[in-house]
């Protein structure tokens, strides 16, 4: 004992702080069996740090050669663990309980080498036996003994009953609306939610947790404990993949109550959909629906505002990422659908959900193309294009006056953000351009260009507009019914427009590709003629997989009914045929070619 | 285990070795062991009366050193199978015995307390015992955590659950015509076991009597329990004195038989009272339970408020009792007369 620390300190593993152990022991002593409200509150507050400490302790036990050594270094370890065993908040918490038992078994010596280790073994068995088999009173013991129900079943039944009773209690609602001077049943909400901190991962308590979360906020005293929300949020995010605990509505309520859990959920969703860039639009829609977030957004405006803010900032950072745009659009679509399901009950107008968007654009953009006759699209889109042009011109005129410039930038960004959210109109634009007369094409091309290149600061909108017009001028004669075989000069010019340009590497050819695919699908040219052109262009420019992608999303949009075509059957057959051709081309490519041709769009 | 049973224990231990360990033969044999296990079961059932001890011995003997997870599962499975009705406590006895037996291998103990695997409680043959103890501790702890918030249960959540189990047991026993005496014996045994904690048992009885009766079998069980209770005078009096007035009123409203039994108890308490001149108050002569005159009045008032129809008959009855005492309107001469006036006062106060 004269030099107990020397051999221990020679070990490489960091040693547990003896003083910290002493502090935790003092805590454990103060908590007792967590019978008083203060002790309960304090246990809940420290539960997550206690878990960390138990984990450290466990590592320490495993790294120490014997129980005798451990007890020399930490003489109070038995007292500490023993006290925790009788703190119901600690033993109710799954992680704490697991660590606690692991520590006890870590101290158990399979071949005790001295009396101390033998005693420790006895004590460990005794504590665990008592914890399992001891009942509060003899009556319970007798009754359970005679009822023919196994102990586990009995305790499970009591727990379920208790959960139901507490649930009933908190469901009673506020008895004294507004009168803060008197006690009301809401007083117990805070305490009850606190008590649920160790129970957040207990499946049996899920109905109670759901009830707490879904309790209407009618009384100032009915607030939920922050510790409870934090515990729930971290438990939920670690179970995010299988969501085994809470019912849908409870999860929505959790997001409503806890901003951090909502942020966590949105970021997890974005991570999972963006990591999976190869997934189809259909799969994306499924993932979004499964995430419950569109539904939650429709139910609570505040949730939608938070989610939209996250989208806004992601879009600012990754503006050129088509995948992000697609997520935002698909999400908004889903949200609008969920909202319309709730509509009979909805009293809040759309303006509340989109407070920052240009209000004159809101209604026209959120309308689905299928909601109006196709003959009206051109007029609708012309109007949109004109409105957006005015916004961008105002912004550019203000370039000198710095105070209003930021405001102008903001307005243009919000308009563009809304356009991204309502990208179904861009599909309609591309489709209309196929049959547009030369005098009608300018506003449509301007709209398409604005979507892909919203500013002149780095996006070179003006240059892109010229490029798109060029492309359109070549596409029209190429897909003319009369042009057979396709005029070779237009074909070459189109290939040049779509090829990577060393002078302007930042310019993405996507708007042009979008146009090309739409021409192939919607033009009146024969299928074989259209296929030949598409095949030639994408082969020479190495955009096969990108074209497959555009076709895929086009098909889904048409299936979703957002862009109805008068001859939808013919269109679908053409899409299928074009997809087949391109897929075969893609399959025939060598892996190296595939790699080289994959453009970051 | 005490010394005198040592030789029996040894004998039983060797039987257990051949039965439980014996099942643990080669894989091929085990695959076709249905019939074989049936025969083992028969052997156990032949010794039904000693099966509990048998398992207890298993849990206390050194044999368990050889046990593994499969042996354990089998032992628990058996404990459940011999569970028909009488030997329901086998599993519990087995578990307690094992936990107290220092010979149980540490790997088995760790398995019982392991909570890394998800909860898996199924009644099937291959019940997973992993984490069994951890789950028991979890449920018990969670109950303790929630207890302060369950004040809406008049009898208490545990009493309600126990009452439910009690009634299920009665239903089962009474469904067989010949088992009525067994049902009575069962209740007597439970009552005896609850000595020292009778108040809790009263709560259980109250909760049991308030069980919703949806079937004829359940009605029969409630009636059986009421009849049995009426024969147990001490217990009945304890029920009437220990339970909260809210619970008593619920019972009186819900169960006619109880209403009458309750009223009879109150009358008995009243007739036991004598006027103490020194205290200027009616005092109950026999203790167990001690009830003050004021408390007695409250009981009556509560009962009549809950069941107003009862009052019309009772008023006459009490009046007759008062007349038989001489029909004086002076306080301290007839407990019935004084009760009548106090009850009238109580009822009129509550009405206004």
Short mmCIF file of C-alpha atoms in Angstrom, two decimals, chain B:
data_model
loop_
_atom_site.label_atom_id
_atom_site.label_comp_id
_atom_site.label_asym_id
_atom_site.label_seq_id
_atom_site.Cartn_x
_atom_site.Cartn_y
_atom_site.Cartn_z
CA UNK B 1 -31.63 -26.86 2.60
CA UNK B 2 -31.70 -28.29 6.09
CA UNK B 3 -29.79 -31.41 7.00
CA UNK B 4 -32.71 -33.75 7.57
CA UNK B 5 -33.69 -33.64 3.92
CA UNK B 6 -30.17 -34.12 2.73
CA UNK B 7 -30.61 -37.67 1.50
CA UNK B 8 -33.84 -36.82 -0.30
CA UNK B 9 -32.08 -33.92 -1.93
CA UNK B 10 -29.33 -36.18 -3.10
CA UNK B 11 -31.85 -38.56 -4.55
CA UNK B 12 -33.76 -35.80 -6.25
CA UNK B 13 -30.59 -34.23 -7.56
CA UNK B 14 -29.64 -37.39 -9.35
CA UNK B 15 -33.12 -37.55 -10.84
CA UNK B 16 -32.75 -34.06 -12.12
CA UNK B 17 -29.43 -34.94 -13.63
CA UNK B 18 -31.03 -37.76 -15.56
CA UNK B 19 -34.07 -35.77 -16.56
CA UNK B 20 -32.82 -32.29 -17.36
CA UNK B 21 -29.26 -33.09 -18.38
CA UNK B 22 -30.45 -36.34 -19.90
CA UNK B 23 -32.49 -34.50 -22.44
CA UNK B 24 -29.33 -32.81 -23.54
CA UNK B 25 -28.14 -35.73 -25.66
CA UNK B 26 -26.98 -35.75 -29.25
CA UNK B 27 -28.43 -33.35 -31.75
CA UNK B 28 -30.06 -36.13 -33.78
CA UNK B 29 -31.76 -37.56 -30.74
CA UNK B 30 -32.96 -34.16 -29.75
CA UNK B 31 -34.50 -33.56 -33.13
CA UNK B 32 -36.70 -36.60 -32.66
CA UNK B 33 -37.17 -36.03 -29.00
CA UNK B 34 -40.82 -35.02 -28.97
CA UNK B 35 -42.00 -38.40 -27.79
CA UNK B 36 -39.04 -38.68 -25.55
CA UNK B 37 -39.80 -35.40 -23.86
CA UNK B 38 -43.40 -36.45 -23.45
CA UNK B 39 -42.18 -39.45 -21.50
CA UNK B 40 -40.00 -37.24 -19.33
CA UNK B 41 -42.97 -34.99 -18.73
CA UNK B 42 -45.03 -37.97 -17.66
CA UNK B 43 -42.32 -38.91 -15.21
CA UNK B 44 -42.41 -35.45 -13.75
CA UNK B 45 -46.18 -35.30 -13.65
CA UNK B 46 -46.30 -38.59 -11.77
CA UNK B 47 -44.45 -36.77 -9.06
CA UNK B 48 -46.46 -33.63 -9.39
CA UNK B 49 -46.61 -33.02 -5.67
CA UNK B 50 -42.85 -33.01 -5.32
CA UNK B 51 -42.10 -31.10 -8.49
CA UNK B 52 -41.73 -27.76 -6.80
CA UNK B 53 -39.22 -29.14 -4.38
CA UNK B 54 -37.54 -30.93 -7.20
CA UNK B 55 -36.91 -27.68 -9.02
CA UNK B 56 -35.95 -25.95 -5.84
CA UNK B 57 -33.34 -28.61 -5.24
CA UNK B 58 -32.10 -28.17 -8.76
CA UNK B 59 -31.61 -24.56 -8.05
CA UNK B 60 -29.73 -25.24 -4.85
CA UNK B 61 -27.56 -28.17 -5.85
CA UNK B 62 -24.11 -28.30 -7.32
CA UNK B 63 -25.52 -29.97 -10.43
CA UNK B 64 -26.15 -26.59 -11.94
CA UNK B 65 -22.42 -26.16 -12.48
CA UNK B 66 -22.91 -28.25 -15.59
CA UNK B 67 -25.85 -26.19 -16.88
CA UNK B 68 -25.68 -24.17 -20.02
CA UNK B 69 -28.13 -21.86 -21.77
CA UNK B 70 -30.07 -24.74 -23.30
CA UNK B 71 -30.36 -26.61 -20.03
CA UNK B 72 -31.66 -23.43 -18.48
CA UNK B 73 -34.25 -22.94 -21.18
CA UNK B 74 -35.39 -26.49 -20.73
CA UNK B 75 -35.67 -26.13 -16.94
CA UNK B 76 -37.74 -22.95 -17.33
CA UNK B 77 -39.85 -24.58 -19.99
CA UNK B 78 -40.60 -27.46 -17.67
CA UNK B 79 -41.32 -25.19 -14.80
CA UNK B 80 -43.94 -23.60 -17.01
CA UNK B 81 -45.36 -26.88 -18.24
CA UNK B 82 -46.00 -28.27 -14.78
CA UNK B 83 -47.63 -24.99 -14.09
CA UNK B 84 -51.18 -26.06 -14.79
CA UNK B 85 -52.73 -24.33 -11.86
CA UNK B 86 -51.49 -25.57 -8.58
CA UNK B 87 -47.82 -25.37 -9.30
CA UNK B 88 -47.81 -21.98 -10.88
CA UNK B 89 -44.97 -20.76 -8.79
CA UNK B 90 -42.44 -23.20 -10.23
CA UNK B 91 -40.76 -20.63 -12.45
CA UNK B 92 -40.46 -18.18 -9.65
CA UNK B 93 -39.10 -20.82 -7.27
CA UNK B 94 -36.65 -21.89 -9.91
CA UNK B 95 -35.43 -18.36 -10.54
CA UNK B 96 -35.07 -17.48 -6.87
CA UNK B 97 -33.29 -20.76 -6.25
CA UNK B 98 -30.89 -20.22 -9.11
CA UNK B 99 -30.08 -16.66 -8.13
CA UNK B 100 -29.33 -17.78 -4.60
CA UNK B 101 -27.21 -20.71 -5.69
CA UNK B 102 -23.51 -19.75 -5.74
CA UNK B 103 -22.78 -22.74 -7.96
CA UNK B 104 -24.63 -21.32 -10.96
CA UNK B 105 -22.01 -20.63 -13.66
CA UNK B 106 -21.13 -17.00 -14.15
CA UNK B 107 -21.94 -17.25 -17.86
CA UNK B 108 -25.54 -18.18 -16.99
CA UNK B 109 -25.77 -15.31 -14.54
CA UNK B 110 -24.41 -12.85 -17.09
CA UNK B 111 -26.90 -14.15 -19.61
CA UNK B 112 -29.79 -13.55 -17.22
CA UNK B 113 -28.67 -9.98 -16.55
CA UNK B 114 -27.69 -9.12 -20.10
CA UNK B 115 -29.73 -6.28 -21.52
CA UNK B 116 -27.92 -5.68 -24.74
CA UNK B 117 -30.50 -7.69 -26.64
CA UNK B 118 -34.00 -6.29 -27.20
CA UNK B 119 -36.93 -7.30 -25.04
CA UNK B 120 -38.30 -10.61 -26.16
CA UNK B 121 -41.00 -12.01 -23.99
CA UNK B 122 -42.87 -14.76 -25.65
CA UNK B 123 -44.77 -17.61 -24.18
CA UNK B 124 -43.53 -20.05 -26.77
CA UNK B 125 -41.38 -23.06 -26.29
CA UNK B 126 -38.11 -21.34 -27.10
CA UNK B 127 -38.55 -18.46 -24.74
CA UNK B 128 -35.33 -16.52 -24.70
CA UNK B 129 -34.12 -16.21 -21.16
CA UNK B 130 -31.43 -13.74 -22.11
CA UNK B 131 -31.88 -10.64 -20.02
CA UNK B 132 -34.75 -12.14 -18.02
CA UNK B 133 -33.56 -10.55 -14.76
CA UNK B 134 -32.63 -7.31 -16.44
CA UNK B 135 -36.18 -7.01 -17.77
CA UNK B 136 -37.69 -7.74 -14.39
CA UNK B 137 -35.51 -5.02 -12.87
CA UNK B 138 -36.37 -2.63 -15.67
CA UNK B 139 -40.11 -3.11 -15.21
CA UNK B 140 -39.87 -2.81 -11.43
CA UNK B 141 -37.76 0.32 -11.65
CA UNK B 142 -39.98 1.92 -14.27
CA UNK B 143 -42.98 1.27 -11.99
CA UNK B 144 -41.19 2.95 -9.10
CA UNK B 145 -40.41 5.92 -11.32
CA UNK B 146 -44.05 6.27 -12.35
CA UNK B 147 -45.66 5.54 -8.97
CA UNK B 148 -45.81 9.21 -7.84
CA UNK B 149 -47.96 10.00 -10.88
CA UNK B 150 -50.58 7.28 -10.51
CA UNK B 151 -52.74 8.83 -7.82
CA UNK B 152 -55.80 8.49 -10.02
CA UNK B 153 -55.96 4.80 -9.17
CA UNK B 154 -57.94 4.48 -5.96
CA UNK B 155 -56.65 1.02 -5.16
CA UNK B 156 -53.16 1.36 -6.66
CA UNK B 157 -51.85 0.01 -9.95
CA UNK B 158 -50.29 -3.09 -8.42
CA UNK B 159 -53.49 -3.91 -6.49
CA UNK B 160 -55.50 -3.51 -9.69
CA UNK B 161 -53.23 -5.90 -11.56
CA UNK B 162 -53.25 -8.38 -8.70
CA UNK B 163 -57.02 -8.14 -8.58
CA UNK B 164 -57.19 -8.93 -12.27
CA UNK B 165 -55.03 -12.00 -11.77
CA UNK B 166 -57.07 -13.05 -8.73
CA UNK B 167 -60.27 -12.89 -10.75
CA UNK B 168 -58.73 -14.81 -13.65
CA UNK B 169 -57.74 -17.48 -11.22
CA UNK B 170 -61.22 -17.61 -9.72
CA UNK B 171 -62.77 -17.74 -13.20
CA UNK B 172 -60.58 -20.71 -14.04
CA UNK B 173 -61.31 -22.57 -10.82
CA UNK B 174 -65.03 -21.93 -10.94
CA UNK B 175 -65.36 -22.93 -14.58
CA UNK B 176 -64.94 -26.48 -13.40
CA UNK B 177 -67.98 -27.44 -11.36
CA UNK B 178 -66.04 -29.54 -8.90
CA UNK B 179 -63.56 -26.81 -8.15
CA UNK B 180 -65.74 -24.57 -5.95
CA UNK B 181 -64.15 -25.88 -2.78
CA UNK B 182 -60.74 -25.41 -4.38
CA UNK B 183 -61.61 -21.82 -5.15
CA UNK B 184 -62.50 -21.32 -1.52
CA UNK B 185 -59.30 -22.99 -0.43
CA UNK B 186 -57.37 -20.81 -2.84
CA UNK B 187 -58.82 -17.62 -1.36
CA UNK B 188 -58.17 -18.90 2.16
CA UNK B 189 -54.54 -19.63 1.28
CA UNK B 190 -54.02 -16.20 -0.22
CA UNK B 191 -55.63 -14.58 2.83
CA UNK B 192 -53.35 -16.54 5.11
CA UNK B 193 -50.32 -15.58 3.05
CA UNK B 194 -51.29 -11.95 3.28
CA UNK B 195 -51.25 -11.90 7.06
CA UNK B 196 -49.35 -8.87 8.15
CA UNK B 197 -50.21 -7.06 4.94
CA UNK B 198 -53.98 -7.38 5.10
CA UNK B 199 -54.65 -3.76 4.21
CA UNK B 200 -53.04 -4.27 0.83
CA UNK B 201 -55.15 -7.37 0.38
CA UNK B 202 -58.24 -5.27 1.11
CA UNK B 203 -57.26 -2.99 -1.75
CA UNK B 204 -56.90 -6.01 -4.00
CA UNK B 205 -60.33 -7.30 -3.00
CA UNK B 206 -61.87 -3.89 -3.63
CA UNK B 207 -60.27 -3.68 -7.06
CA UNK B 208 -61.38 -7.24 -7.79
CA UNK B 209 -64.98 -6.48 -6.83
CA UNK B 210 -64.93 -3.44 -9.08
CA UNK B 211 -63.76 -5.51 -12.05
CA UNK B 212 -66.09 -5.00 -14.97
CA UNK B 213 -68.13 -8.15 -15.48
CA UNK B 214 -68.68 -8.86 -19.12
CA UNK B 215 -69.42 -12.55 -18.94
CA UNK B 216 -71.39 -14.95 -16.82
CA UNK B 217 -68.13 -16.49 -15.60
CA UNK B 218 -66.89 -13.13 -14.39
CA UNK B 219 -70.16 -12.37 -12.63
CA UNK B 220 -69.96 -15.77 -10.96
CA UNK B 221 -66.44 -15.03 -9.75
CA UNK B 222 -67.40 -11.65 -8.33
CA UNK B 223 -70.37 -13.20 -6.53
CA UNK B 224 -68.21 -16.01 -5.23
CA UNK B 225 -65.69 -13.51 -3.86
CA UNK B 226 -68.50 -11.48 -2.25
CA UNK B 227 -69.98 -14.58 -0.59
CA UNK B 228 -66.57 -15.60 0.62
CA UNK B 229 -65.90 -12.13 1.98
CA UNK B 230 -69.16 -12.10 3.89
CA UNK B 231 -68.05 -15.21 5.74
CA UNK B 232 -64.77 -13.62 6.77
CA UNK B 233 -66.04 -11.19 9.39
CA UNK B 234 -62.66 -9.88 10.44
CA UNK B 235 -61.57 -9.29 6.88
CA UNK B 236 -64.89 -7.69 5.96
CA UNK B 237 -64.60 -5.28 8.89
CA UNK B 238 -61.06 -4.48 7.87
CA UNK B 239 -62.23 -3.81 4.33
CA UNK B 240 -64.88 -1.42 5.67
CA UNK B 241 -62.46 0.42 7.91
CA UNK B 242 -59.27 0.41 5.85
CA UNK B 243 -60.56 1.41 2.44
CA UNK B 244 -61.06 5.02 1.50
CA UNK B 245 -64.64 6.29 1.62
CA UNK B 246 -64.54 6.88 -2.14
CA UNK B 247 -63.70 3.24 -2.77
CA UNK B 248 -66.37 2.02 -0.31
CA UNK B 249 -68.98 4.17 -1.99
CA UNK B 250 -67.98 2.84 -5.41
CA UNK B 251 -68.31 -0.70 -4.11
CA UNK B 252 -71.68 -0.03 -2.47
CA UNK B 253 -72.98 1.50 -5.68
CA UNK B 254 -71.65 -1.26 -7.87
CA UNK B 255 -72.36 -4.40 -5.80
CA UNK B 256 -75.69 -4.85 -4.05
CA UNK B 257 -74.36 -7.70 -1.90
CA UNK B 258 -71.53 -5.53 -0.72
CA UNK B 259 -73.92 -2.69 0.04
CA UNK B 260 -75.85 -4.91 2.42
CA UNK B 261 -72.74 -6.41 3.95
CA UNK B 262 -71.30 -2.93 4.47
CA UNK B 263 -74.52 -1.75 6.07
CA UNK B 264 -74.52 -4.79 8.38
CA UNK B 265 -70.96 -4.05 9.44
CA UNK B 266 -71.87 -0.44 10.19
CA UNK B 267 -74.87 -1.61 12.26
CA UNK B 268 -72.62 -4.04 14.11
CA UNK B 269 -70.17 -1.25 14.88
CA UNK B 270 -73.01 0.91 16.13
CA UNK B 271 -74.39 -1.82 18.36
CA UNK B 272 -70.88 -2.27 19.80
CA UNK B 273 -70.87 1.32 21.01
CA UNK B 274 -71.36 2.49 24.54
CA UNK B 275 -71.80 5.97 25.77
CA UNK B 276 -68.76 7.19 27.72
CA UNK B 277 -69.88 9.77 30.22
CA UNK B 278 -66.35 10.94 30.88
CA UNK B 279 -65.72 11.61 27.16
CA UNK B 280 -69.31 12.68 26.50
CA UNK B 281 -69.14 10.54 23.38
CA UNK B 282 -70.15 7.15 21.98
CA UNK B 283 -67.16 4.79 22.01
CA UNK B 284 -66.76 1.43 20.35
CA UNK B 285 -66.25 -1.21 23.03
CA UNK B 286 -64.34 -3.74 20.96
CA UNK B 287 -61.21 -2.62 19.15
CA UNK B 288 -60.22 -4.10 15.72
CA UNK B 289 -61.15 -1.98 14.09
CA UNK B 290 -61.37 1.16 16.17
CA UNK B 291 -64.01 3.45 14.75
CA UNK B 292 -65.14 6.72 16.26
CA UNK B 293 -68.78 7.75 16.41
CA UNK B 294 -68.05 10.60 14.02
CA UNK B 295 -66.37 8.27 11.55
CA UNK B 296 -69.30 5.87 11.82
CA UNK B 297 -71.73 8.68 11.06
CA UNK B 298 -69.64 9.64 8.02
CA UNK B 299 -69.79 6.07 6.79
CA UNK B 300 -73.59 6.06 7.06
CA UNK B 301 -73.97 9.45 5.42
CA UNK B 302 -71.68 8.45 2.58
CA UNK B 303 -73.57 5.22 2.03
CA UNK B 304 -76.99 6.85 1.99
CA UNK B 305 -75.86 9.60 -0.28
CA UNK B 306 -74.59 7.08 -2.74
CA UNK B 307 -77.67 4.88 -2.45
CA UNK B 308 -80.63 7.13 -1.56
CA UNK B 309 -83.12 4.28 -2.00
CA UNK B 310 -81.47 2.49 0.90
CA UNK B 311 -82.15 5.41 3.21
CA UNK B 312 -85.95 5.12 3.11
CA UNK B 313 -85.86 1.53 4.44
CA UNK B 314 -83.06 2.18 6.86
CA UNK B 315 -84.61 5.24 8.40
CA UNK B 316 -87.56 3.09 9.48
CA UNK B 317 -85.26 0.36 10.74
CA UNK B 318 -83.15 2.75 12.79
CA UNK B 319 -86.29 4.40 14.13
CA UNK B 320 -87.61 1.01 15.27
CA UNK B 321 -84.29 0.30 16.98
CA UNK B 322 -84.52 3.69 18.64
CA UNK B 323 -88.08 2.93 19.81
CA UNK B 324 -86.94 -0.41 21.20
CA UNK B 325 -84.34 1.57 23.19
CA UNK B 326 -87.15 3.61 24.76
CA UNK B 327 -87.58 6.27 22.10
CA UNK B 328 -85.96 9.07 24.07
CA UNK B 329 -84.84 12.24 22.36
CA UNK B 330 -82.03 12.77 24.84
CA UNK B 331 -78.42 12.42 23.65
CA UNK B 332 -76.45 9.48 25.05
CA UNK B 333 -79.32 7.12 25.71
CA UNK B 334 -79.74 5.32 22.35
CA UNK B 335 -76.95 5.01 19.83
CA UNK B 336 -79.62 4.60 17.12
CA UNK B 337 -81.41 7.76 18.10
CA UNK B 338 -78.17 9.74 18.15
CA UNK B 339 -77.07 8.22 14.87
CA UNK B 340 -80.39 9.07 13.25
CA UNK B 341 -80.17 12.71 14.22
CA UNK B 342 -76.49 12.95 13.18
CA UNK B 343 -77.17 11.25 9.85
CA UNK B 344 -80.11 13.56 9.23
CA UNK B 345 -77.91 16.52 10.00
CA UNK B 346 -75.15 15.20 7.73
CA UNK B 347 -77.50 14.50 4.86
CA UNK B 348 -79.22 17.89 5.09
CA UNK B 349 -75.86 19.71 5.20
CA UNK B 350 -74.69 17.90 2.09
CA UNK B 351 -77.98 18.59 0.34
CA UNK B 352 -77.77 22.31 1.04
#
